Coordinates of C-alpha atoms and ligand atoms in Angstrom, one line a residue:
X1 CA 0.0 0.0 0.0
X2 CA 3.0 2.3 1.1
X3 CA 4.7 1.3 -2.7
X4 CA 1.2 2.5 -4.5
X5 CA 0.8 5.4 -1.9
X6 CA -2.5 4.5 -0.6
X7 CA -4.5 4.8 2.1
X8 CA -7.4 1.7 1.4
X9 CA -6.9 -1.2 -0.5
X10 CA -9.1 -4.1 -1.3
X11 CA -7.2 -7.8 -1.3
X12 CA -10.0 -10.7 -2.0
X13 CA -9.0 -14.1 -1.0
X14 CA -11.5 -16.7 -1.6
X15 CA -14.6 -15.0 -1.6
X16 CA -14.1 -12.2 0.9
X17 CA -13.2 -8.7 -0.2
X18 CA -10.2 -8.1 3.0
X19 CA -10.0 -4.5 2.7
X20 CA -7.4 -2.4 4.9
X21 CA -7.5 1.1 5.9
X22 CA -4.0 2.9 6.8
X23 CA -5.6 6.8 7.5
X24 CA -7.6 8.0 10.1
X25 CA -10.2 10.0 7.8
X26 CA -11.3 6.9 6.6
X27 CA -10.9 4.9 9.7
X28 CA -13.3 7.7 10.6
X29 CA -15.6 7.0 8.0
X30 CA -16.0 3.2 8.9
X31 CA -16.1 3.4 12.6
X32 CA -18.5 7.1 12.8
X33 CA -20.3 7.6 9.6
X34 CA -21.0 4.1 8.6
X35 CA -20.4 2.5 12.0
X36 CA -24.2 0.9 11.8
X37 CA -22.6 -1.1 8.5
X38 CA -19.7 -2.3 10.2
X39 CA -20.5 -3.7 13.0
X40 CA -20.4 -7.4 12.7
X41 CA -17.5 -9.4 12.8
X42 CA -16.6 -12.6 10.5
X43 CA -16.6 -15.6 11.2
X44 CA -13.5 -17.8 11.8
X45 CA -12.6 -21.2 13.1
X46 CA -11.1 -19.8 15.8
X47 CA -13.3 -16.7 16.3
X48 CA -15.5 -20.0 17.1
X49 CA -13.3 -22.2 18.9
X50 CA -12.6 -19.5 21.3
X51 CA -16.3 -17.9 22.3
X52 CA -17.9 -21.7 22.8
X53 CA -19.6 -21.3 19.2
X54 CA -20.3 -17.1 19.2
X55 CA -21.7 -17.0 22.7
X56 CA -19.9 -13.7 23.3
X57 CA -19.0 -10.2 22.8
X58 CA -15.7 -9.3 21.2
X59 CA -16.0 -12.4 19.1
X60 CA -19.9 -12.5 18.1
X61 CA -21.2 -11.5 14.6
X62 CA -24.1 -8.7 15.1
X63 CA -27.1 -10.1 16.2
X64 CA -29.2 -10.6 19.7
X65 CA -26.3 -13.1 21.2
X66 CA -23.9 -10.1 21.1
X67 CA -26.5 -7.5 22.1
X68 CA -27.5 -9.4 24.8
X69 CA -23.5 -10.2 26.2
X70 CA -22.4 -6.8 25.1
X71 CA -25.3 -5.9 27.8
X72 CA -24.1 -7.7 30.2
X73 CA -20.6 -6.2 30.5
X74 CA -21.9 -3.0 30.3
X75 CA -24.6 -2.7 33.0
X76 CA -23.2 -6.0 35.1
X77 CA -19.4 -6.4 34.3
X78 CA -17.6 -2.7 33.9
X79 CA -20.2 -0.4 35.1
X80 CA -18.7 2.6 37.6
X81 CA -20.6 1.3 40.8
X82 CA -18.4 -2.2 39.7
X83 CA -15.2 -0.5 38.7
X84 CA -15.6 1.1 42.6
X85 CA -16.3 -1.8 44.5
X86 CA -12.9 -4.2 42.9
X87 CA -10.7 -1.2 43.4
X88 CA -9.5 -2.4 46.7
X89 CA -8.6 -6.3 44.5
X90 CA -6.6 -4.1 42.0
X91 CA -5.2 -2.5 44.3
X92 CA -3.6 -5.5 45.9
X93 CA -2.1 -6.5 42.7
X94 CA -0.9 -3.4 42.1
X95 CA 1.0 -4.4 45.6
X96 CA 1.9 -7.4 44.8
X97 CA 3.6 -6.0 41.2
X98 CA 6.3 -3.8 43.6
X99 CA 7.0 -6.8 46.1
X100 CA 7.8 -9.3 43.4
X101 CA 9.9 -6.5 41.5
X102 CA 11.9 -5.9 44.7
X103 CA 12.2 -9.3 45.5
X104 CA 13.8 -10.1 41.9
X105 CA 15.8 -6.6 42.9
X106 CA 17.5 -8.3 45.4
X107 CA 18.2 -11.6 43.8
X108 CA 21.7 -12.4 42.7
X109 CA 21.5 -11.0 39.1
X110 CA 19.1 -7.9 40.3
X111 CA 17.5 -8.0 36.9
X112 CA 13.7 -8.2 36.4
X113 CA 12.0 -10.1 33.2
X114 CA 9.5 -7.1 33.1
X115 CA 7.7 -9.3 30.5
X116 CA 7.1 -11.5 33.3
X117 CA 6.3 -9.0 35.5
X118 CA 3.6 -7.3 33.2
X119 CA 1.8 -10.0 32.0
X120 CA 1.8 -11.6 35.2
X121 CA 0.2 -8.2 36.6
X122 CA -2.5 -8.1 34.1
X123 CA -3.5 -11.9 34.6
X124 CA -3.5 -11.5 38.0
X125 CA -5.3 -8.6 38.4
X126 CA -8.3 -10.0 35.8
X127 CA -7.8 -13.4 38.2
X128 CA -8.6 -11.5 41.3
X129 CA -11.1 -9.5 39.8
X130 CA -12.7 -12.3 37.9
X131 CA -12.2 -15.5 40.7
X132 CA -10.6 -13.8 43.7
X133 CA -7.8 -15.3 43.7
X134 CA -4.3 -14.4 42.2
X135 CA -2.9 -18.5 42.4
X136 CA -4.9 -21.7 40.6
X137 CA -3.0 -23.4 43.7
X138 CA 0.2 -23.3 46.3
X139 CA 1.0 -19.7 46.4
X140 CA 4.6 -18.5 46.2
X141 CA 6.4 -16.4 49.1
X142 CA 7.5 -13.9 47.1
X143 CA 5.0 -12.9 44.6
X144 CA 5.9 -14.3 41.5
X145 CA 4.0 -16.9 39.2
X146 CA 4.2 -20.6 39.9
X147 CA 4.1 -23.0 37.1
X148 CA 0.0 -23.0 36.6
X149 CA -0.4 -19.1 36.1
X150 CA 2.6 -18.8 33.5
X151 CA 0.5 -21.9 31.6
X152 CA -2.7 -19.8 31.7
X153 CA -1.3 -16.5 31.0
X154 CA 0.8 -18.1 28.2
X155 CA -2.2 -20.1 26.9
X156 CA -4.6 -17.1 26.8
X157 CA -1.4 -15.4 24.9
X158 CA -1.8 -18.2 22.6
X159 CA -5.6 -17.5 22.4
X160 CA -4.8 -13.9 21.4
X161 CA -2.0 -14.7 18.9
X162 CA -4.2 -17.3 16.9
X163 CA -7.9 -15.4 17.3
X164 CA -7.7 -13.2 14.0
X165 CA -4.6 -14.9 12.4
X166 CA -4.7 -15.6 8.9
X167 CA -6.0 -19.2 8.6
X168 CA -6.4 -20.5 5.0
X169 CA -9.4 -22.7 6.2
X170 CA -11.3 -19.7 6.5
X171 CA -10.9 -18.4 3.1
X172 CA -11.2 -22.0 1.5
X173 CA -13.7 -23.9 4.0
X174 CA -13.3 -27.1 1.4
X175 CA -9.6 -27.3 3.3
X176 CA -11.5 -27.3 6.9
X177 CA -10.3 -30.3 8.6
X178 CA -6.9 -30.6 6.9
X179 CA -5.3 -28.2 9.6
X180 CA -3.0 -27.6 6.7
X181 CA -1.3 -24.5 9.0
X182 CA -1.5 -26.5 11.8
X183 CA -4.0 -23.5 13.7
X184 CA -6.6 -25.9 14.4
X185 CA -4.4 -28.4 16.5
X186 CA -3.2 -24.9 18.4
X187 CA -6.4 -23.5 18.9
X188 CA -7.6 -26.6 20.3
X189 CA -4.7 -27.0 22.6
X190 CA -4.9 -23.4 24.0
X191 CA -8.8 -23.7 24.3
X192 CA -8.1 -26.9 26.6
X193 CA -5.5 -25.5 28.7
X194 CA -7.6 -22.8 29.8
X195 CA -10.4 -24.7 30.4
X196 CA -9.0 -27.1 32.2
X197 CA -8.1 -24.1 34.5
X198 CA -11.3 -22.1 34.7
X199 CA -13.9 -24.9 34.2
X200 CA -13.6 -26.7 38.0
X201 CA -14.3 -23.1 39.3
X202 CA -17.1 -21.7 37.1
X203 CA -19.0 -25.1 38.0
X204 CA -18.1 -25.0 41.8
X205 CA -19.8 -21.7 42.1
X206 CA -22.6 -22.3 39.7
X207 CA -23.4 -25.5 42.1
X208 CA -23.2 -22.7 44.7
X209 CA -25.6 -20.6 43.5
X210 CA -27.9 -22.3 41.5
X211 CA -28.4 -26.0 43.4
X212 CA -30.5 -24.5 45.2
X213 CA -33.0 -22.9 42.5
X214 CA -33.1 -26.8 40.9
X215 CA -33.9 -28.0 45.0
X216 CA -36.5 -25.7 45.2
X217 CA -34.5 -23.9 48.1
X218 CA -33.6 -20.6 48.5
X219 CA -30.1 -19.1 47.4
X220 CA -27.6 -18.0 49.9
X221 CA -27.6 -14.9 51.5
X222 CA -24.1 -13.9 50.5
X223 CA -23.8 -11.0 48.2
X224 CA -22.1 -11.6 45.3
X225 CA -18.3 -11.5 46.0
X226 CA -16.3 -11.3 42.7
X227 CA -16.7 -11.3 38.8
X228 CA -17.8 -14.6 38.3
X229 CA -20.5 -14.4 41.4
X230 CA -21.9 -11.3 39.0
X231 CA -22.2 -13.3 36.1
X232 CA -23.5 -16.5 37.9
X233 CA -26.4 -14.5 39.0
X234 CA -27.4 -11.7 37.0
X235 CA -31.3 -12.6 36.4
X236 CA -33.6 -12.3 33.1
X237 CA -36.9 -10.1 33.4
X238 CA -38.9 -13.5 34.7
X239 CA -36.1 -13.7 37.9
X240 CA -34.3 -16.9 36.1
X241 CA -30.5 -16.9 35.8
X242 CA -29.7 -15.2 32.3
X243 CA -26.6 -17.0 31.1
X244 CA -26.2 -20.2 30.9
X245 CA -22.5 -22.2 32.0
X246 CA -21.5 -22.5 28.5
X247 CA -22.1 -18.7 28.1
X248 CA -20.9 -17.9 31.2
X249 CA -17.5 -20.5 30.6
X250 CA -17.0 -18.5 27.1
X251 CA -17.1 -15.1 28.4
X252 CA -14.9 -15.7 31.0
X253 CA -12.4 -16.8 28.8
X254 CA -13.2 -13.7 26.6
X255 CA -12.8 -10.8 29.4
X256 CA -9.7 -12.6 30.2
X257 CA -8.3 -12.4 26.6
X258 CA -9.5 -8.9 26.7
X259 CA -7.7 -7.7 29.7
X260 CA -4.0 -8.8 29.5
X261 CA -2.2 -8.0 26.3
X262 CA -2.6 -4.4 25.4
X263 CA -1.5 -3.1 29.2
X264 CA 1.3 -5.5 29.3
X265 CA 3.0 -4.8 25.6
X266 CA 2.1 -1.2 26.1
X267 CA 4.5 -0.8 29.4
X268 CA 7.4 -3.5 28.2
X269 CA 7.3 -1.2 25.0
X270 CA 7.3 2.5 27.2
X271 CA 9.7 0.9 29.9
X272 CA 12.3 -0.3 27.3
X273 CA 12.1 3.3 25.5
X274 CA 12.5 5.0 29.2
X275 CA 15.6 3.0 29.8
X276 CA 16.9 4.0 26.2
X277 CA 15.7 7.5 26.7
X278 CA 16.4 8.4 30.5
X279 CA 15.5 11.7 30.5
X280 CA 11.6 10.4 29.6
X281 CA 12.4 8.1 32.8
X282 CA 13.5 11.5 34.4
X283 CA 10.5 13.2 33.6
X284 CA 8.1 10.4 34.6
X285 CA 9.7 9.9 38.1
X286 CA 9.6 13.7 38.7
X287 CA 5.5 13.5 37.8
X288 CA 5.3 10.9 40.3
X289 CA 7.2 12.4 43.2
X290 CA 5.5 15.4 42.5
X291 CA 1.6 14.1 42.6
X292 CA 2.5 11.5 44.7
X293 CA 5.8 12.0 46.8
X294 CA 7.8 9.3 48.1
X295 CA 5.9 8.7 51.6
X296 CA 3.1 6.6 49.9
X297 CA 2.4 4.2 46.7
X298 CA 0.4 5.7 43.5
X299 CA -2.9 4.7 43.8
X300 CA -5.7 5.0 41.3
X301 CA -6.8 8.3 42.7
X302 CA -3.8 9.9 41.4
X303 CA -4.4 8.8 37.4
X304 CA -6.3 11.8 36.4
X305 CA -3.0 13.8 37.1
X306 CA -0.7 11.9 35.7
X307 CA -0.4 13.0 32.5
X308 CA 3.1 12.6 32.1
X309 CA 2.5 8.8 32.3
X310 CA -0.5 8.8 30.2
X311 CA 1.0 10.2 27.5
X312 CA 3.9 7.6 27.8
X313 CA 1.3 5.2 27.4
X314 CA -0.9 6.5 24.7
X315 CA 2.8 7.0 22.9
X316 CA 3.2 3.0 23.4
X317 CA -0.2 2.2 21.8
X318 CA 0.8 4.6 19.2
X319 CA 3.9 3.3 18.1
X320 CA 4.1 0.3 19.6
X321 CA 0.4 -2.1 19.3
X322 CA 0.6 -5.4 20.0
X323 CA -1.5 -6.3 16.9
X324 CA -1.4 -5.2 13.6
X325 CA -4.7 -4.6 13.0
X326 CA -7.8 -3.9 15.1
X327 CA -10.0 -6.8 15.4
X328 CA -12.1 -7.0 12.3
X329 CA -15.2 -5.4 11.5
X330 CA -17.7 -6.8 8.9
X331 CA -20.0 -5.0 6.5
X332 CA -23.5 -6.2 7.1
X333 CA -24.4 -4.5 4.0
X334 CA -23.1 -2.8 1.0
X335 CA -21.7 0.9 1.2
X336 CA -19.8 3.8 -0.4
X337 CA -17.0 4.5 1.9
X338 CA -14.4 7.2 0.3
X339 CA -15.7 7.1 -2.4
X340 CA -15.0 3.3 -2.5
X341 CA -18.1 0.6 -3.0
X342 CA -17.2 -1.6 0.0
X343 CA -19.4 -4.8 -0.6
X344 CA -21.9 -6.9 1.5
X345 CA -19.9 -9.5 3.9
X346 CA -16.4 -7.4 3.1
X347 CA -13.5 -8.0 6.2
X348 CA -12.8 -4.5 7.3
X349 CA -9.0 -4.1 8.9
X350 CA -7.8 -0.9 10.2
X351 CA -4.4 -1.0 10.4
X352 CA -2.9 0.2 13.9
X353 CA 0.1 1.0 12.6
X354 CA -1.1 2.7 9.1
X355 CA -2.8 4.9 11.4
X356 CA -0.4 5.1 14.4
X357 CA 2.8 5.7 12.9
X358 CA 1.3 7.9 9.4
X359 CA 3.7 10.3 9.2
X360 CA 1.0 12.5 7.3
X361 CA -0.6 13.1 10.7
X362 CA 2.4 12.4 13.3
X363 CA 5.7 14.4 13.0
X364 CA 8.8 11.7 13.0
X365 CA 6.5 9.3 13.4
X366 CA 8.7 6.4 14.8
X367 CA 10.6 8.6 17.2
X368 CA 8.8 8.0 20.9
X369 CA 8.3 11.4 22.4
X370 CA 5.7 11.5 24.7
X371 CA 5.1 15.3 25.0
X372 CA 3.5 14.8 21.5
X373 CA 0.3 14.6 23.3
X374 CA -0.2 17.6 25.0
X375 CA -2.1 19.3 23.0
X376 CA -2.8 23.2 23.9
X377 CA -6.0 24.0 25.8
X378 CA -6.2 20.3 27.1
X379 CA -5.8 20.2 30.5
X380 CA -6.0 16.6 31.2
X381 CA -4.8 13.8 29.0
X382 CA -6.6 10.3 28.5
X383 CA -6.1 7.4 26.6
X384 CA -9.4 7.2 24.7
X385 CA -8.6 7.8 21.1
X386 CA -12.0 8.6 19.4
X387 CA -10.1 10.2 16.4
X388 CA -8.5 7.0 15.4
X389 CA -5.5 9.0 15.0
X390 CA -4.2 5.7 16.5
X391 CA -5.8 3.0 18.3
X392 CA -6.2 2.5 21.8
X393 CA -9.7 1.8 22.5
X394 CA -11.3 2.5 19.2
X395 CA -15.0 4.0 19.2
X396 CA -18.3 2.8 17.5
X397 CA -21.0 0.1 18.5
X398 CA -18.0 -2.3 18.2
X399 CA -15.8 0.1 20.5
X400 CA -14.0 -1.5 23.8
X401 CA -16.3 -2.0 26.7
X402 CA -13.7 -1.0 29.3
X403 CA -11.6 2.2 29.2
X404 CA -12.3 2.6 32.6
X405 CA -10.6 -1.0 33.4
X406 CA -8.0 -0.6 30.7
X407 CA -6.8 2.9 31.5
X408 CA -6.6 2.2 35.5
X409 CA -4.7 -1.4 34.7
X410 CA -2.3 0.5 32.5
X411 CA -1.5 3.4 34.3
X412 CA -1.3 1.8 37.5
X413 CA 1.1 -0.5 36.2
X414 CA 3.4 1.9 34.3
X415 CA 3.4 4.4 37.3
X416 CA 4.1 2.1 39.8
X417 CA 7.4 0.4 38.3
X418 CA 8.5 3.6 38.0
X419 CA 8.0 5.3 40.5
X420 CA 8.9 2.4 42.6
X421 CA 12.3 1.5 40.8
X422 CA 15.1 3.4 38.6
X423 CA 14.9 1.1 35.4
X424 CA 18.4 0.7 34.1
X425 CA 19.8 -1.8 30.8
X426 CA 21.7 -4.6 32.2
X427 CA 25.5 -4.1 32.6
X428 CA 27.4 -4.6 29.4
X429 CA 24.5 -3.5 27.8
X430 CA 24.5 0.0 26.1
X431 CA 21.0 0.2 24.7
X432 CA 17.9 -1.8 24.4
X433 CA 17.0 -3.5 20.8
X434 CA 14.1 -2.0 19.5
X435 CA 13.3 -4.9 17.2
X436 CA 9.8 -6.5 16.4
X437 CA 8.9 -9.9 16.8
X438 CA 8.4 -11.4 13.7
X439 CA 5.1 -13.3 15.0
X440 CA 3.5 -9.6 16.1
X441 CA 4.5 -6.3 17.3
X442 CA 5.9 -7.1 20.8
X443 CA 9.7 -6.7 21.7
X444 CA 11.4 -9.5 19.3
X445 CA 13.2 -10.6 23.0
X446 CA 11.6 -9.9 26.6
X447 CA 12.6 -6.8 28.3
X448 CA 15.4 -7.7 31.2
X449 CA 16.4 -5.0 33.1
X450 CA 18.1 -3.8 36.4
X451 CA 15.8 -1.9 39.1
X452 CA 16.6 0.1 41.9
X453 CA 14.7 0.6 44.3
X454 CA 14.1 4.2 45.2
X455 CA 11.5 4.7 48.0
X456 CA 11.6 4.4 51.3
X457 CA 12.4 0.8 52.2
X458 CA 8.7 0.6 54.5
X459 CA 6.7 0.8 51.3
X460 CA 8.2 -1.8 49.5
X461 CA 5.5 -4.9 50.8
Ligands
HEM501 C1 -5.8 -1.0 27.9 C2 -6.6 -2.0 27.8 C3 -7.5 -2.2 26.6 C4 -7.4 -1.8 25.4 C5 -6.3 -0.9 24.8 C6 -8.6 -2.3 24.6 C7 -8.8 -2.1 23.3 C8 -9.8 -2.6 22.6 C9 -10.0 -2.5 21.1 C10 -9.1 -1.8 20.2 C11 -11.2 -3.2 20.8 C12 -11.8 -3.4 19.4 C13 -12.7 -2.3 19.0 C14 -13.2 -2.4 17.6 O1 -13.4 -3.5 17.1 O2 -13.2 -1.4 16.9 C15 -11.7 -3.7 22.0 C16 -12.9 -4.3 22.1 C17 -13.4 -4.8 23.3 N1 -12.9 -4.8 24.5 FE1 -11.2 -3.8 25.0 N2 -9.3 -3.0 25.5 C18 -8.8 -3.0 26.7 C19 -9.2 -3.6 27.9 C20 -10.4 -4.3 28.0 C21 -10.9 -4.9 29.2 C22 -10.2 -4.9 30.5 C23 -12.0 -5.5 28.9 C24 -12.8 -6.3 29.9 C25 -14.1 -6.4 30.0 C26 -12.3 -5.3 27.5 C27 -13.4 -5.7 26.8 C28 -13.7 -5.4 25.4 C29 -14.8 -5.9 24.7 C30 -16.0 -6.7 25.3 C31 -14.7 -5.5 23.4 C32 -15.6 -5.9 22.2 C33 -16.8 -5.0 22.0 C34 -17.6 -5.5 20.9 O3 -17.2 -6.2 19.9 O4 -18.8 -5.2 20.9 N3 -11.3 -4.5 27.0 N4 -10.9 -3.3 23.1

């Protein structure tokens, strides 16, 4: 597209028109003026695999299932008055992030695989929110993962990295069965492994709740303690549970997927850049011992002023995604988009980094500078994107449920490695590689880096 200096293109294999979109005017134009168009998604083996046969949100075509789960989130899942009562949960991951840091701080080779350290924040945090609990079993003294919560978090990893890959099955459904890219034998495997996690639990509590209905007796008094109580229980208009275990089983699974990769990749990405540009780590530590100081830890109160480390993070989604493209949107009819006729059933991509890194609309685009987004006039910054000028939480019927969730996840997690440690490369090490892996946009290798602790040793849990 770059070579024939366009901004849309249209690429059909098989039968589907795949069209991608590298400019935010037209990104615009699908997701605002003909937002009511796109807003399915297609169909793929393992779209399907992965939502228990579209029982879900992110991965449903349009229609009453995904009104009806999109619903659910909203008013059940990621409302405010929900957001409020789990802060306290988050909060004690958030905790648990700056003890396992410092313990690794201390060890013999005082460098942290902040990889590890990320993605085990955001899969704890979505644990504890969603199960209340951080460990599937034995816990571990000093904060880290034990071997069944790196399987999950790597298994929903594979979830992520397979759910809109290009699978020739899909194009071709005579080659269904052949597994001829071996996603199928993947999918299944990653499906299983998370199962085999979550399923013992979401039946334990569904015998909780519901035993009783089937015994004629009534349910316990409890209130509902966490995620998954919420979902057991929410009611339809008649006072019968609305989901049933395989909807409640898929979703699960889908808010998971949701929740971990974008705030992980988006702080590896802004810590490595920090440690290869240390006055941005300068000016990011001086935000935090400004709002904050150094007698206390950064708590979710704080976000709204710090907009230093907001725009380090809306800088990482910018330049750094984790995908290549925003999850597909499907035309449930045909259109004139740009001038374009965009046919009936068409695969719409929007390219995060067409639209992030277009140097018509960013100045040296691949240069991360943070102080890009402070825009005169603005007083706060946020990480919503609405403009599509780059993708954080795109907008539309089809738009993320949960900037809320996202942005207080994110920012909790960026501000409190650094205002907790100094991030430094490891010795003998003069910069970090910025390469890309060549499977998607992460860091090609996991960050490892040395941190110091810098606050007062009593807040360090
Ligand atoms: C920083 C964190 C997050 C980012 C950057 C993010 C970003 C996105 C993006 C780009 C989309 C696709 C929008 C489109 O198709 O145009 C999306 C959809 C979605 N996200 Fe998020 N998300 C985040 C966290 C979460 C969390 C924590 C949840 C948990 C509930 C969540 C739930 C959803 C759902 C349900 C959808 C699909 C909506 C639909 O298809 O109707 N997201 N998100």
């Amino acid at each position: 597209m770059k070579e024939i200096d366009t901004d849309i293109a249209c690429v059909q294999l098989g039968n589907v028109h795949v069209i991608p979109v590298t400019c935010p005017e037209i990104a615009r134009e699908f997701l605002k003026k003909h937002d009511a168009t796109v807003s399915s998604r297609p169909t793929s083996m393992a779209a399907r695999a992965f939502s228990g046969g579209y029982l879900t949100t992110i991965l449903t075509p349009y229609g009453n299932q995904w009104k009806k789960m999109r619903r659910v989130l909203v008013s059940e899942i990621i409302s405010p008055a929900r957001h409020h009562w789990l802060t306290d949960r988050r909060t004690e991951e958030a905790d648990n992030l700056i003890k396992y840091i410092y313990n690794r701080s201390k060890s013999s080779s005082k460098t942290v695989n902040v990889r590890t350290a990320t993605r085990q924040y955001t899969g704890n945090v979505i644990r504890k929110l969603m199960f209340s609990k951080r460990y599937f079993q034995e816990e571990r003294a000093d904060g880290g993962p034990t071997v069944a919560e790196e399987e999950h978090v790597e298994a929903i990893f594979t979830i992520l990295k397979y759910v809109y890959a290009f699978c020739i099955s899909d194009y071709f459904p005579w080659l269904v069965g052949l597994d001829l890219d071996g996603h199928e034998m993947f999918v299944k495997e990653a499906v299983k492994t998370v199962n085999n996690y979550h399923d013992p639990i979401i039946d334990a509590r569904i015998g909780k709740w519901r035993r009783f209905g089937n015994l004629n007796m009534e349910p316990p008094s409890d209130e509902p303690h966490d995620l998954l109580d919420v979902l057991v229980t929410v009611k339809d208009s008649e006072g019968k549970p609305l989901l049933t275990p395989e909807e409640i089983k898929a979703q699960v699974t889908e808010i998971m997927f949701a929740t971990v990769d974008n705030p992980s990749n988006a702080v590896e990405w802004a810590i490595t850049e920090m440690i290869n540009q240390p006055k941005i780590l300068k000016t990011a530590m001086d935000e935090l011992d400004r709002v904050v100081g150094k007698e206390r830890l950064v708590q979710e109160y704080d976000i709204p002023h710090l907009n230093y480390i907001k725009a380090c993070i809306r800088e990482a989604f910018r330049l750094h995604p984790i995908a290549p493209f925003n999850p597909p949107h499907m035309a449930m009819s045909d259109a004139i988009v740009a001038g374009y006729f965009i046919p009936k059933g068409s695969h719409v991509l929007l390219s995060r980094l067409g639209l992030g890194r277009n140097p018509k609309v960013w100045n040296k685009p691949l240069e991360f500078r943070p102080e890009r987004h402070f825009t005169s006039g603005s007083t706060e910054v946020h990480l919503t994107e609405p403009d599509l000028r780059f993708i954080s939480f795109s907008t539309g019927r089809r738009g993320c449920v949960a900037p809320m969730l996202g942005t207080a996840m994110t920012v909790m997690l960026l501000a409190r490695m650094v205002q907790g440690f100094n991030w430094k490369a490891p010795p003998n090490v003069m910069s970090i590689s910025l390469d890309e892996s060549p499977e998607d946009l992460s860091l090609a290798h996991p960050l490892v880096a040395h941190a110091e602790p810098r606050l007062p040793l009593y807040l360090y849990p």
